[in-house]
């Protein structure tokens, strides 16, 4: 499918860059249910590390099948995309088999909430608290919504009886801000930056022109939650795959399926624990000692 094809392209592009050797590569129609010939080929070449470039529904069927065919055993390692970074992956497995199927799985999960732990994220919270409140409390105790408007007179914060924003009585903390708010803030900033440059160069402000400007620019923000935002120019060898996607400014948790021999229930959400943090800005990772960072492989 498209998801698998795109993941394969992206993975092998970087795998080739780092000199990775692929012992075997297998593609499946989405309707596949019999994986016996695949397991036989994998056993023939001696693969022990398996990269799953598949969506959640297919991964559930694949893992359950190959486990019973003997592919998953002590010494094997599973690596998966963010599509399978959910307890739903093993929700349909036999409870007695979950820990054996899932043991050693490593995956990633986009985690913008981690920005709040960085200096830039703390600056963002401070920025929010220094914005003028959109709701004030009058002498009679009633809420009064800001009457601010845009350049054509449309109310900025009031719509159909609802006033958005927050009161001057509140002090906003990081846990009260949706982590995606910072991404939205930067997206608006990026759009405004692009529009400004187009207007300065007497170009029409259109979607394609905005897109092209962003794909060829790195935008630095003084008040950004990440400090730097850039967008992919796309892969010219693959129909410009990813063009316009955000390239820097993402933080991921690296998750490991964890189990405890003394527990009977292997299906609860706590089984995914964070063992590292990966940033797309520098490609590095940091072990998170505040989490249980013992990795099960």
Tab-separated table of C-alpha atoms in Angstrom:
chain	number	residue	atom	x	y	z
A	1	UNK	CA	0.000	0.000	0.000
A	2	UNK	CA	1.015	3.666	-0.139
A	3	UNK	CA	2.024	3.777	3.521
A	4	UNK	CA	4.312	0.778	3.191
A	5	UNK	CA	5.827	2.013	-0.080
A	6	UNK	CA	6.591	5.452	1.358
A	7	UNK	CA	8.053	4.025	4.567
A	8	UNK	CA	10.199	1.617	2.581
A	9	UNK	CA	11.548	4.417	0.409
A	10	UNK	CA	12.370	6.619	3.392
A	11	UNK	CA	13.926	3.804	5.411
A	12	UNK	CA	16.137	2.447	2.618
A	13	UNK	CA	17.246	5.960	1.653
A	14	UNK	CA	18.803	6.445	5.077
A	15	UNK	CA	19.776	2.801	5.392
A	16	UNK	CA	21.819	3.055	2.202
A	17	UNK	CA	23.351	6.294	3.438
A	18	UNK	CA	24.647	4.553	6.571
A	19	UNK	CA	25.759	1.396	4.788
A	20	UNK	CA	23.044	-0.864	6.146
A	21	UNK	CA	22.848	-4.411	4.804
A	22	UNK	CA	19.435	-5.938	4.129
A	23	UNK	CA	19.424	-9.717	4.374
A	24	UNK	CA	15.948	-9.955	2.873
A	25	UNK	CA	13.118	-7.618	1.875
A	26	UNK	CA	9.489	-8.704	1.683
A	27	UNK	CA	6.410	-6.908	0.353
A	28	UNK	CA	2.880	-8.135	0.951
A	29	UNK	CA	-0.524	-7.394	-0.547
A	30	UNK	CA	-2.700	-5.998	2.241
A	31	UNK	CA	-4.936	-9.072	2.069
A	32	UNK	CA	-2.098	-11.516	2.864
A	33	UNK	CA	-2.831	-14.001	5.664
A	34	UNK	CA	-0.327	-16.805	4.961
A	35	UNK	CA	3.268	-15.875	5.801
A	36	UNK	CA	4.842	-19.348	5.811
A	37	UNK	CA	6.997	-18.835	2.712
A	38	UNK	CA	8.246	-15.516	4.116
A	39	UNK	CA	9.257	-17.079	7.423
A	40	UNK	CA	11.070	-19.874	5.565
A	41	UNK	CA	13.090	-17.330	3.548
A	42	UNK	CA	13.884	-15.299	6.672
A	43	UNK	CA	15.086	-18.400	8.474
A	44	UNK	CA	17.237	-19.340	5.477
A	45	UNK	CA	19.178	-16.043	5.566
A	46	UNK	CA	19.392	-15.922	9.365
A	47	UNK	CA	17.688	-12.559	9.969
A	48	UNK	CA	17.310	-11.561	13.625
A	49	UNK	CA	16.350	-7.878	13.296
A	50	UNK	CA	12.997	-7.173	11.682
A	51	UNK	CA	11.849	-3.717	10.569
A	52	UNK	CA	8.063	-3.519	10.291
A	53	UNK	CA	7.018	-0.893	7.737
A	54	UNK	CA	3.297	-1.565	7.953
A	55	UNK	CA	0.147	-0.067	9.369
A	56	UNK	CA	-1.484	-1.159	12.609
A	57	UNK	CA	-4.084	-3.584	11.250
A	58	UNK	CA	-1.573	-5.452	9.083
A	59	UNK	CA	1.057	-5.509	11.831
A	60	UNK	CA	-1.389	-7.200	14.217
A	61	UNK	CA	-2.093	-9.952	11.699
A	62	UNK	CA	1.561	-10.316	10.706
A	63	UNK	CA	3.027	-10.539	14.212
A	64	UNK	CA	0.439	-12.993	15.449
A	65	UNK	CA	1.000	-15.245	12.427
A	66	UNK	CA	4.809	-15.242	12.335
A	67	UNK	CA	5.018	-15.860	16.078
A	68	UNK	CA	3.153	-19.128	15.716
A	69	UNK	CA	5.350	-19.950	12.712
A	70	UNK	CA	8.425	-19.645	14.934
A	71	UNK	CA	9.954	-16.422	13.594
A	72	UNK	CA	9.906	-14.523	16.903
A	73	UNK	CA	12.186	-16.102	19.444
A	74	UNK	CA	14.943	-15.224	21.899
A	75	UNK	CA	17.545	-13.061	20.185
A	76	UNK	CA	15.246	-11.389	17.669
A	77	UNK	CA	14.582	-7.638	17.617
A	78	UNK	CA	11.506	-5.850	16.260
A	79	UNK	CA	11.629	-2.238	15.038
A	80	UNK	CA	8.416	-0.484	14.049
A	81	UNK	CA	7.044	2.856	12.921
A	82	UNK	CA	4.863	5.187	14.963
A	83	UNK	CA	1.801	3.514	13.415
A	84	UNK	CA	2.199	0.622	15.854
A	85	UNK	CA	3.120	2.687	18.923
A	86	UNK	CA	-0.136	1.814	20.637
A	87	UNK	CA	-1.408	-0.925	22.977
A	88	UNK	CA	-4.005	-1.670	20.290
A	89	UNK	CA	-1.224	-3.573	18.554
A	90	UNK	CA	-1.419	-6.480	20.990
A	91	UNK	CA	-5.032	-6.093	22.184
A	92	UNK	CA	-6.218	-9.090	20.130
A	93	UNK	CA	-3.313	-11.401	20.948
A	94	UNK	CA	-3.721	-14.320	23.294
A	95	UNK	CA	-2.864	-12.906	26.723
A	96	UNK	CA	-0.408	-15.716	27.418
A	97	UNK	CA	1.487	-14.987	24.191
A	98	UNK	CA	1.675	-11.196	24.322
A	99	UNK	CA	4.965	-10.928	26.185
A	100	UNK	CA	6.649	-13.363	23.785
A	101	UNK	CA	5.345	-11.680	20.635
A	102	UNK	CA	6.063	-8.167	21.833
A	103	UNK	CA	9.347	-8.746	23.653
A	104	UNK	CA	12.055	-6.516	22.241
A	105	UNK	CA	9.797	-4.252	20.179
A	106	UNK	CA	11.179	-0.733	19.695
A	107	UNK	CA	9.077	1.981	18.118
A	108	UNK	CA	8.755	5.771	18.123
A	109	UNK	CA	6.019	8.222	19.015
A	110	UNK	CA	5.856	11.905	18.126
A	111	UNK	CA	5.836	13.686	21.490
A	112	UNK	CA	5.546	17.482	21.235
A	113	UNK	CA	4.812	17.686	24.979
A	114	UNK	CA	8.529	17.145	25.563
A	115	UNK	CA	9.194	20.652	24.270
A	116	UNK	CA	7.885	21.988	27.563
A	117	UNK	CA	10.956	20.495	29.237
A	118	UNK	CA	13.288	22.503	26.976
A	119	UNK	CA	14.253	26.158	27.518
A	120	UNK	CA	12.359	27.092	24.343
A	121	UNK	CA	9.212	25.384	25.626
A	122	UNK	CA	9.439	27.172	28.957
A	123	UNK	CA	9.878	30.443	27.078
A	124	UNK	CA	6.713	29.626	25.120
A	125	UNK	CA	4.708	29.186	28.339
A	126	UNK	CA	6.074	32.525	29.532
A	127	UNK	CA	5.089	34.093	26.205
A	128	UNK	CA	1.532	32.811	26.569
A	129	UNK	CA	1.280	34.249	30.073
A	130	UNK	CA	2.433	37.650	28.864
A	131	UNK	CA	-0.281	37.865	26.222
A	132	UNK	CA	-3.146	40.188	27.113
A	133	UNK	CA	-6.143	38.192	28.397
A	134	UNK	CA	-9.082	37.761	26.045
A	135	UNK	CA	-11.550	37.489	28.950
A	136	UNK	CA	-11.726	40.018	31.756
A	137	UNK	CA	-13.995	40.105	34.787
A	138	UNK	CA	-16.162	43.171	35.163
A	139	UNK	CA	-17.129	44.896	38.446
A	140	UNK	CA	-20.325	42.853	38.543
A	141	UNK	CA	-18.374	39.608	38.253
A	142	UNK	CA	-19.458	38.879	34.701
A	143	UNK	CA	-17.007	37.878	31.984
A	144	UNK	CA	-16.249	40.421	29.294
A	145	UNK	CA	-14.835	39.195	25.987
A	146	UNK	CA	-12.148	41.144	24.168
A	147	UNK	CA	-13.574	43.355	21.426
A	148	UNK	CA	-10.420	43.123	19.302
A	149	UNK	CA	-11.012	42.730	15.563
A	150	UNK	CA	-8.962	42.046	12.485
A	151	UNK	CA	-8.372	44.553	9.682
A	152	UNK	CA	-11.866	44.085	8.236
A	153	UNK	CA	-13.683	44.263	11.570
A	154	UNK	CA	-14.212	40.570	12.293
A	155	UNK	CA	-14.020	39.701	15.991
A	156	UNK	CA	-10.865	37.777	16.790
A	157	UNK	CA	-11.961	36.000	19.953
A	158	UNK	CA	-15.766	35.992	19.912
A	159	UNK	CA	-17.915	33.752	17.700
A	160	UNK	CA	-21.520	32.636	18.082
A	161	UNK	CA	-21.673	33.377	21.785
A	162	UNK	CA	-18.329	31.787	22.606
A	163	UNK	CA	-15.278	33.728	23.752
A	164	UNK	CA	-12.006	31.904	23.206
A	165	UNK	CA	-8.821	32.434	25.168
A	166	UNK	CA	-8.353	32.753	28.887
A	167	UNK	CA	-9.118	35.013	31.805
A	168	UNK	CA	-6.816	37.560	33.399
A	169	UNK	CA	-7.357	35.631	36.644
A	170	UNK	CA	-5.518	32.566	35.345
A	171	UNK	CA	-1.837	31.753	35.275
A	172	UNK	CA	-1.273	29.254	32.484
A	173	UNK	CA	1.000	26.284	33.143
A	174	UNK	CA	2.500	23.862	30.635
A	175	UNK	CA	0.036	21.085	31.458
A	176	UNK	CA	-2.851	23.392	30.504
A	177	UNK	CA	-1.519	23.965	26.992
A	178	UNK	CA	-2.121	21.439	24.252
A	179	UNK	CA	1.384	20.496	23.022
A	180	UNK	CA	0.276	21.014	19.431
A	181	UNK	CA	-0.361	24.684	20.257
A	182	UNK	CA	3.334	25.394	19.780
A	183	UNK	CA	3.283	23.703	16.389
A	184	UNK	CA	0.264	25.772	15.394
A	185	UNK	CA	1.976	28.955	16.565
A	186	UNK	CA	5.002	28.199	14.442
A	187	UNK	CA	2.888	27.213	11.439
A	188	UNK	CA	1.133	30.594	11.523
A	189	UNK	CA	4.497	32.303	11.897
A	190	UNK	CA	5.906	30.364	8.959
A	191	UNK	CA	2.924	31.246	6.774
A	192	UNK	CA	3.202	34.929	7.721
A	193	UNK	CA	6.942	34.903	7.003
A	194	UNK	CA	6.368	33.352	3.605
A	195	UNK	CA	3.527	35.726	2.736
A	196	UNK	CA	5.659	38.714	3.737
A	197	UNK	CA	8.499	37.618	1.479
A	198	UNK	CA	6.149	36.993	-1.457
A	199	UNK	CA	4.591	40.442	-1.118
A	200	UNK	CA	8.014	42.083	-0.859
A	201	UNK	CA	8.995	40.379	-4.114
A	202	UNK	CA	5.735	41.313	-5.872
A	203	UNK	CA	4.613	37.696	-6.042
A	204	UNK	CA	1.062	36.466	-5.616
A	205	UNK	CA	0.265	34.921	-2.232
A	206	UNK	CA	-0.947	31.497	-3.345
A	207	UNK	CA	-0.753	28.076	-1.801
A	208	UNK	CA	1.876	26.838	-4.257
A	209	UNK	CA	4.048	29.938	-3.771
A	210	UNK	CA	3.812	29.615	0.012
A	211	UNK	CA	4.656	25.935	-0.308
A	212	UNK	CA	7.679	26.589	-2.508
A	213	UNK	CA	9.024	29.326	-0.250
A	214	UNK	CA	8.804	27.175	2.859
A	215	UNK	CA	10.391	24.182	1.135
A	216	UNK	CA	13.440	26.302	0.344
A	217	UNK	CA	13.798	28.156	3.635
A	218	UNK	CA	14.951	27.639	7.187
A	219	UNK	CA	13.069	29.925	9.528
A	220	UNK	CA	14.610	30.983	12.813
A	221	UNK	CA	12.329	32.194	15.588
A	222	UNK	CA	13.397	34.236	18.566
A	223	UNK	CA	10.365	33.009	20.499
A	224	UNK	CA	9.992	29.602	18.909
A	225	UNK	CA	9.439	26.483	20.944
A	226	UNK	CA	12.200	24.832	18.912
A	227	UNK	CA	14.183	27.822	17.666
A	228	UNK	CA	14.430	26.516	14.111
A	229	UNK	CA	11.862	25.262	11.659
A	230	UNK	CA	12.567	23.947	8.185
A	231	UNK	CA	10.540	22.112	5.586
A	232	UNK	CA	11.543	19.319	3.245
A	233	UNK	CA	12.329	20.090	-0.373
A	234	UNK	CA	11.158	16.625	-1.271
A	235	UNK	CA	12.993	13.701	-2.794
A	236	UNK	CA	13.464	14.410	-6.481
A	237	UNK	CA	14.167	10.715	-7.098
A	238	UNK	CA	10.754	9.759	-5.711
A	239	UNK	CA	8.253	12.241	-7.164
A	240	UNK	CA	9.420	14.853	-4.649
A	241	UNK	CA	8.106	12.722	-1.830
A	242	UNK	CA	7.723	14.693	1.411
A	243	UNK	CA	8.013	18.129	-0.190
A	244	UNK	CA	6.712	20.711	2.245
A	245	UNK	CA	6.690	18.341	5.220
A	246	UNK	CA	8.172	19.740	8.391
A	247	UNK	CA	11.788	18.612	8.525
A	248	UNK	CA	13.108	19.954	11.831
A	249	UNK	CA	11.280	20.666	15.033
A	250	UNK	CA	10.019	17.195	15.936
A	251	UNK	CA	10.780	15.246	19.093
A	252	UNK	CA	10.068	11.539	19.392
A	253	UNK	CA	9.976	9.130	22.293
A	254	UNK	CA	11.688	5.829	21.588
A	255	UNK	CA	9.412	3.231	23.168
A	256	UNK	CA	10.222	-0.298	24.277
A	257	UNK	CA	7.656	-2.948	25.155
A	258	UNK	CA	8.271	-3.762	28.808
A	259	UNK	CA	6.970	-6.622	30.870
A	260	UNK	CA	7.235	-7.883	34.390
A	261	UNK	CA	7.270	-11.589	35.078
A	262	UNK	CA	5.260	-11.089	38.282
A	263	UNK	CA	2.339	-9.458	36.479
A	264	UNK	CA	-0.507	-11.391	34.925
A	265	UNK	CA	-1.850	-8.649	32.638
A	266	UNK	CA	0.427	-7.850	29.728
A	267	UNK	CA	-2.077	-5.679	27.890
A	268	UNK	CA	-2.170	-2.447	29.884
A	269	UNK	CA	-0.860	0.805	28.437
A	270	UNK	CA	2.077	1.033	30.836
A	271	UNK	CA	3.869	-1.687	28.897
A	272	UNK	CA	5.316	0.903	26.517
A	273	UNK	CA	8.065	2.763	28.349
A	274	UNK	CA	10.327	5.542	27.128
A	275	UNK	CA	13.963	4.497	26.813
A	276	UNK	CA	15.271	7.424	24.761
A	277	UNK	CA	14.317	10.722	23.165
A	278	UNK	CA	15.149	11.508	19.547
A	279	UNK	CA	15.131	14.951	17.947
A	280	UNK	CA	14.949	15.450	14.183
A	281	UNK	CA	17.003	18.596	14.535
A	282	UNK	CA	20.271	16.949	15.493
A	283	UNK	CA	19.508	13.264	14.971
A	284	UNK	CA	20.735	12.471	18.465
A	285	UNK	CA	19.110	10.707	21.357
A	286	UNK	CA	19.123	10.991	25.108
A	287	UNK	CA	18.517	8.201	27.595
A	288	UNK	CA	15.719	9.169	29.940
A	289	UNK	CA	16.824	8.160	33.427
A	290	UNK	CA	13.577	9.316	34.985
A	291	UNK	CA	11.938	6.462	33.111
A	292	UNK	CA	12.791	2.815	33.568
A	293	UNK	CA	15.427	2.727	30.847
A	294	UNK	CA	16.176	-0.992	30.977
A	295	UNK	CA	15.599	-2.280	27.468
A	296	UNK	CA	14.110	-5.690	26.854
A	297	UNK	CA	15.462	-7.306	23.682
